Amino acid sequence: GNSSLPMSVEEFNEGVRNQLNTPLIIMDGFEISLQKLMDYNDEEIASINILKDASATAIYGTRAANGVIVITTRRGKSGTPVVSYSGSVNAVIRPHYSDFNLMNSKERVDVSREIYERGLGYPQNNNLYTPLGYEKALLDYWKHGNFSAFQKEVGRLERLNYDWFDELYRAAVNHSHSVNISGGSDQVRYYFSVGYDNQRGTEKGVSLDRVTSRANLDVDLRKNLLLSFGMDGSVQKAKYNHSSIQVFDEAYNRSRAVEARDENGELVYIDKRLSSDRQELGRYNILNEMQNSERKIDNKAYNFNVTLNWELVKGIKLSSRFAYRNTTNITEEWIKDNTFFMAQLRSYDEFRDDIA
């Protein structure tokens, strides 16, 4: 459940329409964006109807070329006030190695050993500089000549089976709550609701909190004249990892014979080239990148609408509508100086100065 995308409602709505042939979405007589529909509290919806082909274009014109989704929200009914609550809790499991066809640490060490024994050499990686796993143990043996220490380290690596998915992911427990009250008289009817949604991504560092509210008021001015007010708003705060961090790629591609932390819980860094065409090195550990950076998206939305329905004669109705909408999307991204990403930026600036 990642919503509140890092763009404006208008950009999102227009982009989706152009790329996915999204239908026109109408809520209580007013057009809304797909983003708003995604973020909407389900408990506030009374009905959903789908119009297609001629029936859609006859009412909404060419905008309905891809069909129309017509949504009606809950409204008050005459009678004593009724208060209701609904809530849900769900859990999402994190990825596991059993979900993929990946080598364990012993299989990875066997591959490295076979590469060496058959004299095949190792593929050149322009970004990776530090020898890792079996390769590092082998180079240490060549350097120090301690075969016993080499065997001990290889045995440790074969049993390591480091769980990168456990390190970078978690089981996520999400919960949502909604409270509403409705009632009124024959002339005036009301409906109020407030909801809270808490979502935690399985990827560590990802979360979303959203508060929504709605108020609908219907007033019969005359027997054939209905004045309706609608107000809704939402406040949403989402947190993600920095855009430079690719958590799944790291967990999926990193060897299980390589660890992110040592036996004392300290971060294990590797030296990576800051660029493919230069020799400068930077220390890298994805946990350090995650702990020292963040991307936040704050979204606030407020909508107000008024509808006046006048039934001239039975079967003929005149409607007048007014709507006001205000939406604010703020995206903030920061990363500290002690990260590999910032070292890359500094290296780029130095390179640019050298050629200036």
PDB file of C-alpha atoms in Angstrom, residues 54-345:
ATOM      1  CA  ALA A  54     -22.865   4.783 -25.180  1.00  0.00           C
ATOM      2  CA  SER A  55     -24.356   5.077 -21.704  1.00  0.00           C
ATOM      3  CA  ALA A  56     -21.187   6.768 -20.473  1.00  0.00           C
ATOM      4  CA  THR A  57     -20.601   9.135 -23.386  1.00  0.00           C
ATOM      5  CA  ALA A  58     -24.263  10.160 -23.416  1.00  0.00           C
ATOM      6  CA  ILE A  59     -23.869  11.599 -19.912  1.00  0.00           C
ATOM      7  CA  TYR A  60     -20.221  12.678 -19.696  1.00  0.00           C
ATOM      8  CA  GLY A  61     -19.232  13.199 -23.343  1.00  0.00           C
ATOM      9  CA  THR A  62     -15.823  12.390 -24.825  1.00  0.00           C
ATOM     10  CA  ARG A  63     -14.184  12.336 -21.387  1.00  0.00           C
ATOM     11  CA  ALA A  64     -15.924   8.983 -20.870  1.00  0.00           C
ATOM     12  CA  ALA A  65     -14.238   7.277 -23.821  1.00  0.00           C
ATOM     13  CA  ASN A  66     -12.599   4.786 -21.435  1.00  0.00           C
ATOM     14  CA  GLY A  67     -15.699   4.326 -19.309  1.00  0.00           C
ATOM     15  CA  VAL A  68     -16.871   5.946 -16.089  1.00  0.00           C
ATOM     16  CA  ILE A  69     -16.696   4.818 -12.474  1.00  0.00           C
ATOM     17  CA  VAL A  70     -19.507   6.448 -10.512  1.00  0.00           C
ATOM     18  CA  ILE A  71     -19.056   6.447  -6.733  1.00  0.00           C
ATOM     19  CA  THR A  72     -21.627   7.506  -4.159  1.00  0.00           C
ATOM     20  CA  THR A  73     -20.537   8.190  -0.596  1.00  0.00           C
ATOM     21  CA  ARG A  74     -22.599   7.414   2.470  1.00  0.00           C
ATOM     22  CA  ARG A  75     -25.153   9.996   3.558  1.00  0.00           C
ATOM     23  CA  GLY A  76     -27.288  10.462   6.616  1.00  0.00           C
ATOM     24  CA  LYS A  77     -30.765   9.025   7.092  1.00  0.00           C
ATOM     25  CA  SER A  78     -33.562  10.445   9.180  1.00  0.00           C
ATOM     26  CA  GLY A  79     -33.795   8.918  12.627  1.00  0.00           C
ATOM     27  CA  THR A  80     -31.918   8.738  15.891  1.00  0.00           C
ATOM     28  CA  PRO A  81     -28.122   9.108  15.680  1.00  0.00           C
ATOM     29  CA  VAL A  82     -26.294   5.882  14.845  1.00  0.00           C
ATOM     30  CA  VAL A  83     -22.625   5.457  15.704  1.00  0.00           C
ATOM     31  CA  SER A  84     -20.595   2.688  14.111  1.00  0.00           C
ATOM     32  CA  TYR A  85     -16.980   1.541  14.182  1.00  0.00           C
ATOM     33  CA  SER A  86     -15.028  -0.677  11.843  1.00  0.00           C
ATOM     34  CA  GLY A  87     -11.419  -1.752  11.941  1.00  0.00           C
ATOM     35  CA  SER A  88      -9.040  -4.233  10.429  1.00  0.00           C
ATOM     36  CA  VAL A  89      -5.608  -5.667  11.085  1.00  0.00           C
ATOM     37  CA  ASN A  90      -3.524  -7.543   8.553  1.00  0.00           C
ATOM     38  CA  ALA A  91       0.002  -8.860   8.327  1.00  0.00           C
ATOM     39  CA  VAL A  92       2.290  -9.093   5.311  1.00  0.00           C
ATOM     40  CA  ILE A  93       5.238 -11.477   5.405  1.00  0.00           C
ATOM     41  CA  ARG A  94       8.648 -10.366   4.210  1.00  0.00           C
ATOM     42  CA  PRO A  95      10.478 -12.001   1.285  1.00  0.00           C
ATOM     43  CA  HIS A  96      12.361 -15.215   2.071  1.00  0.00           C
ATOM     44  CA  TYR A  97      15.098 -17.081   0.233  1.00  0.00           C
ATOM     45  CA  SER A  98      12.630 -19.932  -0.263  1.00  0.00           C
ATOM     46  CA  ASP A  99      10.729 -17.586  -2.599  1.00  0.00           C
ATOM     47  CA  PHE A 100      13.677 -17.472  -5.023  1.00  0.00           C
ATOM     48  CA  ASN A 101      16.143 -19.823  -6.655  1.00  0.00           C
ATOM     49  CA  LEU A 102      19.311 -18.434  -5.060  1.00  0.00           C
ATOM     50  CA  MET A 103      22.518 -20.083  -3.869  1.00  0.00           C
ATOM     51  CA  ASN A 104      23.206 -20.558  -0.168  1.00  0.00           C
ATOM     52  CA  SER A 105      26.645 -19.637   1.170  1.00  0.00           C
ATOM     53  CA  LYS A 106      28.156 -23.123   0.694  1.00  0.00           C
ATOM     54  CA  GLU A 107      27.044 -23.239  -2.930  1.00  0.00           C
ATOM     55  CA  ARG A 108      28.508 -19.784  -3.495  1.00  0.00           C
ATOM     56  CA  VAL A 109      31.828 -20.783  -1.913  1.00  0.00           C
ATOM     57  CA  ASP A 110      31.871 -23.925  -4.111  1.00  0.00           C
ATOM     58  CA  VAL A 111      31.468 -21.768  -7.215  1.00  0.00           C
ATOM     59  CA  SER A 112      34.335 -19.505  -6.154  1.00  0.00           C
ATOM     60  CA  ARG A 113      36.514 -22.513  -5.342  1.00  0.00           C
ATOM     61  CA  GLU A 114      35.821 -24.086  -8.752  1.00  0.00           C
ATOM     62  CA  ILE A 115      36.616 -20.825 -10.530  1.00  0.00           C
ATOM     63  CA  TYR A 116      40.015 -20.735  -8.820  1.00  0.00           C
ATOM     64  CA  GLU A 117      40.820 -24.437  -9.217  1.00  0.00           C
ATOM     65  CA  ARG A 118      39.981 -24.407 -12.929  1.00  0.00           C
ATOM     66  CA  GLY A 119      41.971 -21.228 -13.480  1.00  0.00           C
ATOM     67  CA  LEU A 120      39.011 -19.422 -14.965  1.00  0.00           C
ATOM     68  CA  GLY A 121      39.694 -16.113 -13.233  1.00  0.00           C
ATOM     69  CA  TYR A 122      37.036 -13.744 -11.963  1.00  0.00           C
ATOM     70  CA  PRO A 123      34.815 -11.358 -13.918  1.00  0.00           C
ATOM     71  CA  GLN A 124      35.880  -7.725 -13.748  1.00  0.00           C
ATOM     72  CA  ASN A 125      33.522  -5.505 -11.775  1.00  0.00           C
ATOM     73  CA  ASN A 126      34.344  -1.846 -12.281  1.00  0.00           C
ATOM     74  CA  ASN A 127      32.454  -0.812  -9.160  1.00  0.00           C
ATOM     75  CA  LEU A 128      33.447  -3.528  -6.675  1.00  0.00           C
ATOM     76  CA  TYR A 129      36.987  -3.261  -5.348  1.00  0.00           C
ATOM     77  CA  THR A 130      37.091  -5.114  -2.029  1.00  0.00           C
ATOM     78  CA  PRO A 131      37.504  -8.920  -2.323  1.00  0.00           C
ATOM     79  CA  LEU A 132      34.597 -10.591  -0.534  1.00  0.00           C
ATOM     80  CA  GLY A 133      33.813 -14.025   0.875  1.00  0.00           C
ATOM     81  CA  TYR A 134      35.969 -16.875  -0.435  1.00  0.00           C
ATOM     82  CA  GLU A 135      37.991 -14.541  -2.636  1.00  0.00           C
ATOM     83  CA  LYS A 136      39.034 -12.458   0.378  1.00  0.00           C
ATOM     84  CA  ALA A 137      39.953 -15.578   2.377  1.00  0.00           C
ATOM     85  CA  LEU A 138      42.028 -16.815  -0.556  1.00  0.00           C
ATOM     86  CA  LEU A 139      43.899 -13.529  -0.931  1.00  0.00           C
ATOM     87  CA  ASP A 140      44.591 -13.453   2.823  1.00  0.00           C
ATOM     88  CA  TYR A 141      46.047 -16.984   2.536  1.00  0.00           C
ATOM     89  CA  TRP A 142      48.310 -15.951  -0.336  1.00  0.00           C
ATOM     90  CA  LYS A 143      49.427 -12.933   1.657  1.00  0.00           C
ATOM     91  CA  HIS A 144      50.026 -14.579   5.054  1.00  0.00           C
ATOM     92  CA  GLY A 145      50.473 -18.257   4.160  1.00  0.00           C
ATOM     93  CA  ASN A 146      48.370 -19.511   7.079  1.00  0.00           C
ATOM     94  CA  PHE A 147      46.509 -22.516   5.618  1.00  0.00           C
ATOM     95  CA  SER A 148      44.815 -23.412   8.920  1.00  0.00           C
ATOM     96  CA  ALA A 149      43.333 -19.913   9.214  1.00  0.00           C
ATOM     97  CA  PHE A 150      42.254 -20.138   5.567  1.00  0.00           C
ATOM     98  CA  GLN A 151      40.407 -23.445   6.144  1.00  0.00           C
ATOM     99  CA  LYS A 152      38.757 -22.083   9.276  1.00  0.00           C
ATOM    100  CA  GLU A 153      37.528 -18.976   7.461  1.00  0.00           C
ATOM    101  CA  VAL A 154      36.241 -20.965   4.468  1.00  0.00           C
ATOM    102  CA  GLY A 155      34.358 -23.267   6.846  1.00  0.00           C
ATOM    103  CA  ARG A 156      32.799 -20.243   8.537  1.00  0.00           C
ATOM    104  CA  LEU A 157      31.737 -18.786   5.200  1.00  0.00           C
ATOM    105  CA  GLU A 158      30.166 -22.080   4.111  1.00  0.00           C
ATOM    106  CA  ARG A 159      28.019 -22.092   7.241  1.00  0.00           C
ATOM    107  CA  LEU A 160      27.307 -18.355   7.281  1.00  0.00           C
ATOM    108  CA  ASN A 161      24.133 -18.265   5.134  1.00  0.00           C
ATOM    109  CA  TYR A 162      23.701 -14.594   5.889  1.00  0.00           C
ATOM    110  CA  ASP A 163      20.034 -13.628   5.585  1.00  0.00           C
ATOM    111  CA  TRP A 164      19.988 -10.370   3.662  1.00  0.00           C
ATOM    112  CA  PHE A 165      16.208 -10.447   3.389  1.00  0.00           C
ATOM    113  CA  ASP A 166      15.923 -10.635   7.174  1.00  0.00           C
ATOM    114  CA  GLU A 167      18.424  -7.787   7.508  1.00  0.00           C
ATOM    115  CA  LEU A 168      16.649  -5.468   5.091  1.00  0.00           C
ATOM    116  CA  TYR A 169      13.006  -6.540   5.415  1.00  0.00           C
ATOM    117  CA  ARG A 170      10.488  -7.244   8.169  1.00  0.00           C
ATOM    118  CA  ALA A 171       7.035  -8.675   8.661  1.00  0.00           C
ATOM    119  CA  ALA A 172       4.594  -5.770   8.425  1.00  0.00           C
ATOM    120  CA  VAL A 173       1.475  -5.425  10.581  1.00  0.00           C
ATOM    121  CA  ASN A 174      -1.008  -2.861   9.256  1.00  0.00           C
ATOM    122  CA  HIS A 175      -4.197  -1.599  10.882  1.00  0.00           C
ATOM    123  CA  SER A 176      -7.024   0.771   9.987  1.00  0.00           C
ATOM    124  CA  HIS A 177      -9.915   2.241  11.967  1.00  0.00           C
ATOM    125  CA  SER A 178     -13.055   4.185  11.079  1.00  0.00           C
ATOM    126  CA  VAL A 179     -15.782   5.790  13.200  1.00  0.00           C
ATOM    127  CA  ASN A 180     -18.905   7.414  11.779  1.00  0.00           C
ATOM    128  CA  ILE A 181     -22.156   8.895  13.022  1.00  0.00           C
ATOM    129  CA  SER A 182     -25.305   9.528  11.000  1.00  0.00           C
ATOM    130  CA  GLY A 183     -28.858  10.619  11.633  1.00  0.00           C
ATOM    131  CA  GLY A 184     -31.174  13.590  11.275  1.00  0.00           C
ATOM    132  CA  SER A 185     -34.790  14.580  10.676  1.00  0.00           C
ATOM    133  CA  ASP A 186     -36.982  14.450   7.608  1.00  0.00           C
ATOM    134  CA  GLN A 187     -35.712  17.879   6.592  1.00  0.00           C
ATOM    135  CA  VAL A 188     -32.016  17.705   7.607  1.00  0.00           C
ATOM    136  CA  ARG A 189     -29.765  14.637   7.499  1.00  0.00           C
ATOM    137  CA  TYR A 190     -26.080  14.348   8.382  1.00  0.00           C
ATOM    138  CA  TYR A 191     -23.172  11.924   8.124  1.00  0.00           C
ATOM    139  CA  PHE A 192     -19.748  12.406   9.734  1.00  0.00           C
ATOM    140  CA  SER A 193     -16.788  10.057   9.726  1.00  0.00           C
ATOM    141  CA  VAL A 194     -13.119   9.971  10.644  1.00  0.00           C
ATOM    142  CA  GLY A 195     -10.606   7.270   9.776  1.00  0.00           C
ATOM    143  CA  TYR A 196      -7.017   6.345  10.545  1.00  0.00           C
ATOM    144  CA  ASP A 197      -4.811   4.096   8.436  1.00  0.00           C
ATOM    145  CA  ASN A 198      -1.389   2.838   9.526  1.00  0.00           C
ATOM    146  CA  GLN A 199       0.709   0.918   7.023  1.00  0.00           C
ATOM    147  CA  ARG A 200       4.206  -0.467   7.426  1.00  0.00           C
ATOM    148  CA  GLY A 201       6.079  -1.672   4.371  1.00  0.00           C
ATOM    149  CA  THR A 202       7.965  -4.954   4.519  1.00  0.00           C
ATOM    150  CA  GLU A 203      11.000  -2.957   3.418  1.00  0.00           C
ATOM    151  CA  LYS A 204      12.582  -1.450   6.515  1.00  0.00           C
ATOM    152  CA  GLY A 205      12.301   2.328   6.632  1.00  0.00           C
ATOM    153  CA  VAL A 206       8.997   2.444   4.721  1.00  0.00           C
ATOM    154  CA  SER A 207       5.753   3.515   6.414  1.00  0.00           C
ATOM    155  CA  LEU A 208       2.565   5.475   5.822  1.00  0.00           C
ATOM    156  CA  ASP A 209       0.140   7.147   8.235  1.00  0.00           C
ATOM    157  CA  ARG A 210      -3.100   8.667   7.009  1.00  0.00           C
ATOM    158  CA  VAL A 211      -6.013  10.445   8.721  1.00  0.00           C
ATOM    159  CA  THR A 212      -9.207  11.039   6.734  1.00  0.00           C
ATOM    160  CA  SER A 213     -12.481  12.776   7.515  1.00  0.00           C
ATOM    161  CA  ARG A 214     -15.787  13.399   5.763  1.00  0.00           C
ATOM    162  CA  ALA A 215     -18.980  15.342   6.451  1.00  0.00           C
ATOM    163  CA  ASN A 216     -22.141  15.156   4.328  1.00  0.00           C
ATOM    164  CA  LEU A 217     -25.189  17.298   5.008  1.00  0.00           C
ATOM    165  CA  ASP A 218     -28.518  17.156   3.130  1.00  0.00           C
ATOM    166  CA  VAL A 219     -31.198  19.844   3.592  1.00  0.00           C
ATOM    167  CA  ASP A 220     -34.659  19.672   2.022  1.00  0.00           C
ATOM    168  CA  LEU A 221     -35.459  23.335   1.315  1.00  0.00           C
ATOM    169  CA  ARG A 222     -38.714  22.312  -0.274  1.00  0.00           C
ATOM    170  CA  LYS A 223     -40.295  19.025  -1.211  1.00  0.00           C
ATOM    171  CA  ASN A 224     -38.643  19.159  -4.637  1.00  0.00           C
ATOM    172  CA  LEU A 225     -35.533  21.196  -3.738  1.00  0.00           C
ATOM    173  CA  LEU A 226     -32.516  19.501  -2.103  1.00  0.00           C
ATOM    174  CA  LEU A 227     -29.357  21.309  -0.993  1.00  0.00           C
ATOM    175  CA  SER A 228     -26.377  19.035  -0.280  1.00  0.00           C
ATOM    176  CA  PHE A 229     -23.009  19.879   1.232  1.00  0.00           C
ATOM    177  CA  GLY A 230     -19.951  17.658   1.193  1.00  0.00           C
ATOM    178  CA  MET A 231     -16.573  18.135   2.841  1.00  0.00           C
ATOM    179  CA  ASP A 232     -13.649  15.768   3.112  1.00  0.00           C
ATOM    180  CA  GLY A 233     -10.013  16.057   3.982  1.00  0.00           C
ATOM    181  CA  SER A 234      -6.934  13.945   4.536  1.00  0.00           C
ATOM    182  CA  VAL A 235      -3.472  14.278   6.007  1.00  0.00           C
ATOM    183  CA  GLN A 236      -0.918  11.704   4.951  1.00  0.00           C
ATOM    184  CA  LYS A 237       2.721  11.236   5.912  1.00  0.00           C
ATOM    185  CA  ALA A 238       4.808   8.648   4.080  1.00  0.00           C
ATOM    186  CA  LYS A 239       8.420   7.628   4.657  1.00  0.00           C
ATOM    187  CA  TYR A 240      10.646   5.781   2.201  1.00  0.00           C
ATOM    188  CA  ASN A 241      14.300   4.966   1.788  1.00  0.00           C
ATOM    189  CA  HIS A 242      16.442   7.427  -0.149  1.00  0.00           C
ATOM    190  CA  SER A 243      16.006   7.174  -3.913  1.00  0.00           C
ATOM    191  CA  SER A 244      19.633   6.019  -4.311  1.00  0.00           C
ATOM    192  CA  ILE A 245      18.970   2.878  -2.224  1.00  0.00           C
ATOM    193  CA  GLN A 246      17.741  -0.254  -3.996  1.00  0.00           C
ATOM    194  CA  VAL A 247      16.902  -2.602  -1.127  1.00  0.00           C
ATOM    195  CA  PHE A 248      15.564  -5.545  -3.117  1.00  0.00           C
ATOM    196  CA  ASP A 249      18.499  -5.524  -5.540  1.00  0.00           C
ATOM    197  CA  GLU A 250      20.899  -5.625  -2.603  1.00  0.00           C
ATOM    198  CA  ALA A 251      19.130  -8.511  -0.861  1.00  0.00           C
ATOM    199  CA  TYR A 252      18.620 -10.497  -4.066  1.00  0.00           C
ATOM    200  CA  ASN A 253      22.076 -10.086  -5.593  1.00  0.00           C
ATOM    201  CA  ARG A 254      24.346 -10.052  -2.551  1.00  0.00           C
ATOM    202  CA  SER A 255      26.112 -13.351  -1.793  1.00  0.00           C
ATOM    203  CA  ARG A 256      25.048 -15.117   1.409  1.00  0.00           C
ATOM    204  CA  ALA A 257      28.753 -15.674   2.097  1.00  0.00           C
ATOM    205  CA  VAL A 258      29.036 -11.910   2.648  1.00  0.00           C
ATOM    206  CA  GLU A 259      27.733 -10.213   5.784  1.00  0.00           C
ATOM    207  CA  ALA A 260      26.469  -6.734   6.601  1.00  0.00           C
ATOM    208  CA  ARG A 261      27.456  -7.021  10.275  1.00  0.00           C
ATOM    209  CA  ASP A 262      30.259  -8.889  12.016  1.00  0.00           C
ATOM    210  CA  GLU A 263      29.835 -11.170  15.023  1.00  0.00           C
ATOM    211  CA  ASN A 264      29.889  -8.103  17.311  1.00  0.00           C
ATOM    212  CA  GLY A 265      27.093  -6.370  15.397  1.00  0.00           C
ATOM    213  CA  GLU A 266      29.419  -3.795  13.839  1.00  0.00           C
ATOM    214  CA  LEU A 267      28.823  -2.792  10.235  1.00  0.00           C
ATOM    215  CA  VAL A 268      31.100  -4.429   7.674  1.00  0.00           C
ATOM    216  CA  TYR A 269      32.078  -2.014   4.913  1.00  0.00           C
ATOM    217  CA  ILE A 270      33.370  -2.752   1.456  1.00  0.00           C
ATOM    218  CA  ASP A 271      35.417  -0.398  -0.704  1.00  0.00           C
ATOM    219  CA  LYS A 272      33.729   0.508  -3.978  1.00  0.00           C
ATOM    220  CA  ARG A 273      35.004   2.706  -6.742  1.00  0.00           C
ATOM    221  CA  LEU A 274      33.240   6.037  -6.694  1.00  0.00           C
ATOM    222  CA  SER A 275      33.077   5.984 -10.491  1.00  0.00           C
ATOM    223  CA  SER A 276      33.942   3.493 -13.211  1.00  0.00           C
ATOM    224  CA  ASP A 277      36.595   5.724 -14.801  1.00  0.00           C
ATOM    225  CA  ARG A 278      38.488   6.740 -11.641  1.00  0.00           C
ATOM    226  CA  GLN A 279      40.349   4.871  -8.909  1.00  0.00           C
ATOM    227  CA  GLU A 280      39.047   6.692  -5.812  1.00  0.00           C
ATOM    228  CA  LEU A 281      37.338   4.401  -3.325  1.00  0.00           C
ATOM    229  CA  GLY A 282      34.443   4.919  -0.938  1.00  0.00           C
ATOM    230  CA  ARG A 283      33.218   2.814   1.985  1.00  0.00           C
ATOM    231  CA  TYR A 284      29.845   1.182   1.365  1.00  0.00           C
ATOM    232  CA  ASN A 285      27.338  -0.627   3.532  1.00  0.00           C
ATOM    233  CA  ILE A 286      23.650  -0.418   2.640  1.00  0.00           C
ATOM    234  CA  LEU A 287      22.658  -0.296   6.316  1.00  0.00           C
ATOM    235  CA  ASN A 288      24.761   2.819   6.779  1.00  0.00           C
ATOM    236  CA  GLU A 289      23.061   4.376   3.760  1.00  0.00           C
ATOM    237  CA  MET A 290      19.596   3.517   5.149  1.00  0.00           C
ATOM    238  CA  GLN A 291      20.358   4.738   8.667  1.00  0.00           C
ATOM    239  CA  ASN A 292      21.645   8.097   7.454  1.00  0.00           C
ATOM    240  CA  SER A 293      19.062   9.089   4.862  1.00  0.00           C
ATOM    241  CA  GLU A 294      15.329   9.342   4.271  1.00  0.00           C
ATOM    242  CA  ARG A 295      12.684  10.369   1.758  1.00  0.00           C
ATOM    243  CA  LYS A 296       9.431  11.856   3.090  1.00  0.00           C
ATOM    244  CA  ILE A 297       6.223  12.729   1.297  1.00  0.00           C
ATOM    245  CA  ASP A 298       3.591  14.814   3.070  1.00  0.00           C
ATOM    246  CA  ASN A 299       0.182  15.173   1.460  1.00  0.00           C
ATOM    247  CA  LYS A 300      -2.717  17.342   2.563  1.00  0.00           C
ATOM    248  CA  ALA A 301      -6.014  17.509   0.709  1.00  0.00           C
ATOM    249  CA  TYR A 302      -9.244  19.384   1.336  1.00  0.00           C
ATOM    250  CA  ASN A 303     -12.416  19.257  -0.765  1.00  0.00           C
ATOM    251  CA  PHE A 304     -15.684  21.147  -0.428  1.00  0.00           C
ATOM    252  CA  ASN A 305     -18.707  20.879  -2.680  1.00  0.00           C
ATOM    253  CA  VAL A 306     -22.295  22.100  -2.856  1.00  0.00           C
ATOM    254  CA  THR A 307     -25.054  20.609  -4.983  1.00  0.00           C
ATOM    255  CA  LEU A 308     -28.537  22.004  -5.542  1.00  0.00           C
ATOM    256  CA  ASN A 309     -31.052  19.565  -7.049  1.00  0.00           C
ATOM    257  CA  TRP A 310     -34.392  20.923  -8.252  1.00  0.00           C
ATOM    258  CA  GLU A 311     -36.942  18.437  -9.515  1.00  0.00           C
ATOM    259  CA  LEU A 312     -38.969  20.488 -11.956  1.00  0.00           C
ATOM    260  CA  VAL A 313     -41.411  17.690 -12.743  1.00  0.00           C
ATOM    261  CA  LYS A 314     -41.240  13.972 -12.141  1.00  0.00           C
ATOM    262  CA  GLY A 315     -38.346  12.597 -14.173  1.00  0.00           C
ATOM    263  CA  ILE A 316     -36.816  15.999 -14.994  1.00  0.00           C
ATOM    264  CA  LYS A 317     -34.207  17.373 -12.609  1.00  0.00           C
ATOM    265  CA  LEU A 318     -32.052  20.489 -12.738  1.00  0.00           C
ATOM    266  CA  SER A 319     -28.720  20.326 -10.903  1.00  0.00           C
ATOM    267  CA  SER A 320     -26.220  23.033 -10.039  1.00  0.00           C
ATOM    268  CA  ARG A 321     -22.824  22.197  -8.581  1.00  0.00           C
ATOM    269  CA  PHE A 322     -19.893  24.051  -7.038  1.00  0.00           C
ATOM    270  CA  ALA A 323     -16.630  22.515  -5.844  1.00  0.00           C
ATOM    271  CA  TYR A 324     -13.409  23.739  -4.266  1.00  0.00           C
ATOM    272  CA  ARG A 325     -10.280  21.632  -3.928  1.00  0.00           C
ATOM    273  CA  ASN A 326      -6.929  22.316  -2.311  1.00  0.00           C
ATOM    274  CA  THR A 327      -4.089  19.798  -2.401  1.00  0.00           C
ATOM    275  CA  THR A 328      -0.521  20.109  -1.147  1.00  0.00           C
ATOM    276  CA  ASN A 329       2.236  17.575  -1.876  1.00  0.00           C
ATOM    277  CA  ILE A 330       5.659  18.110  -0.308  1.00  0.00           C
ATOM    278  CA  THR A 331       8.552  15.743  -1.020  1.00  0.00           C
ATOM    279  CA  GLU A 332      11.703  16.014   1.083  1.00  0.00           C
ATOM    280  CA  GLU A 333      14.816  13.896   0.688  1.00  0.00           C
ATOM    281  CA  TRP A 334      17.983  14.088   2.755  1.00  0.00           C
ATOM    282  CA  ILE A 335      21.181  12.097   3.174  1.00  0.00           C
ATOM    283  CA  LYS A 336      24.110  12.648   5.524  1.00  0.00           C
ATOM    284  CA  ASP A 337      27.725  13.309   4.676  1.00  0.00           C
ATOM    285  CA  ASN A 338      29.031   9.948   5.968  1.00  0.00           C
ATOM    286  CA  THR A 339      27.444   7.899   3.159  1.00  0.00           C
ATOM    287  CA  PHE A 340      28.762   6.383  -0.035  1.00  0.00           C
ATOM    288  CA  PHE A 341      26.243   8.381  -2.059  1.00  0.00           C
ATOM    289  CA  MET A 342      27.650  11.667  -0.772  1.00  0.00           C
ATOM    290  CA  ALA A 343      31.197  10.463  -1.415  1.00  0.00           C
ATOM    291  CA  GLN A 344      30.164   9.872  -5.033  1.00  0.00           C
ATOM    292  CA  LEU A 345      28.779  13.405  -5.267  1.00  0.00           C
TER     293      LEU A 345
END
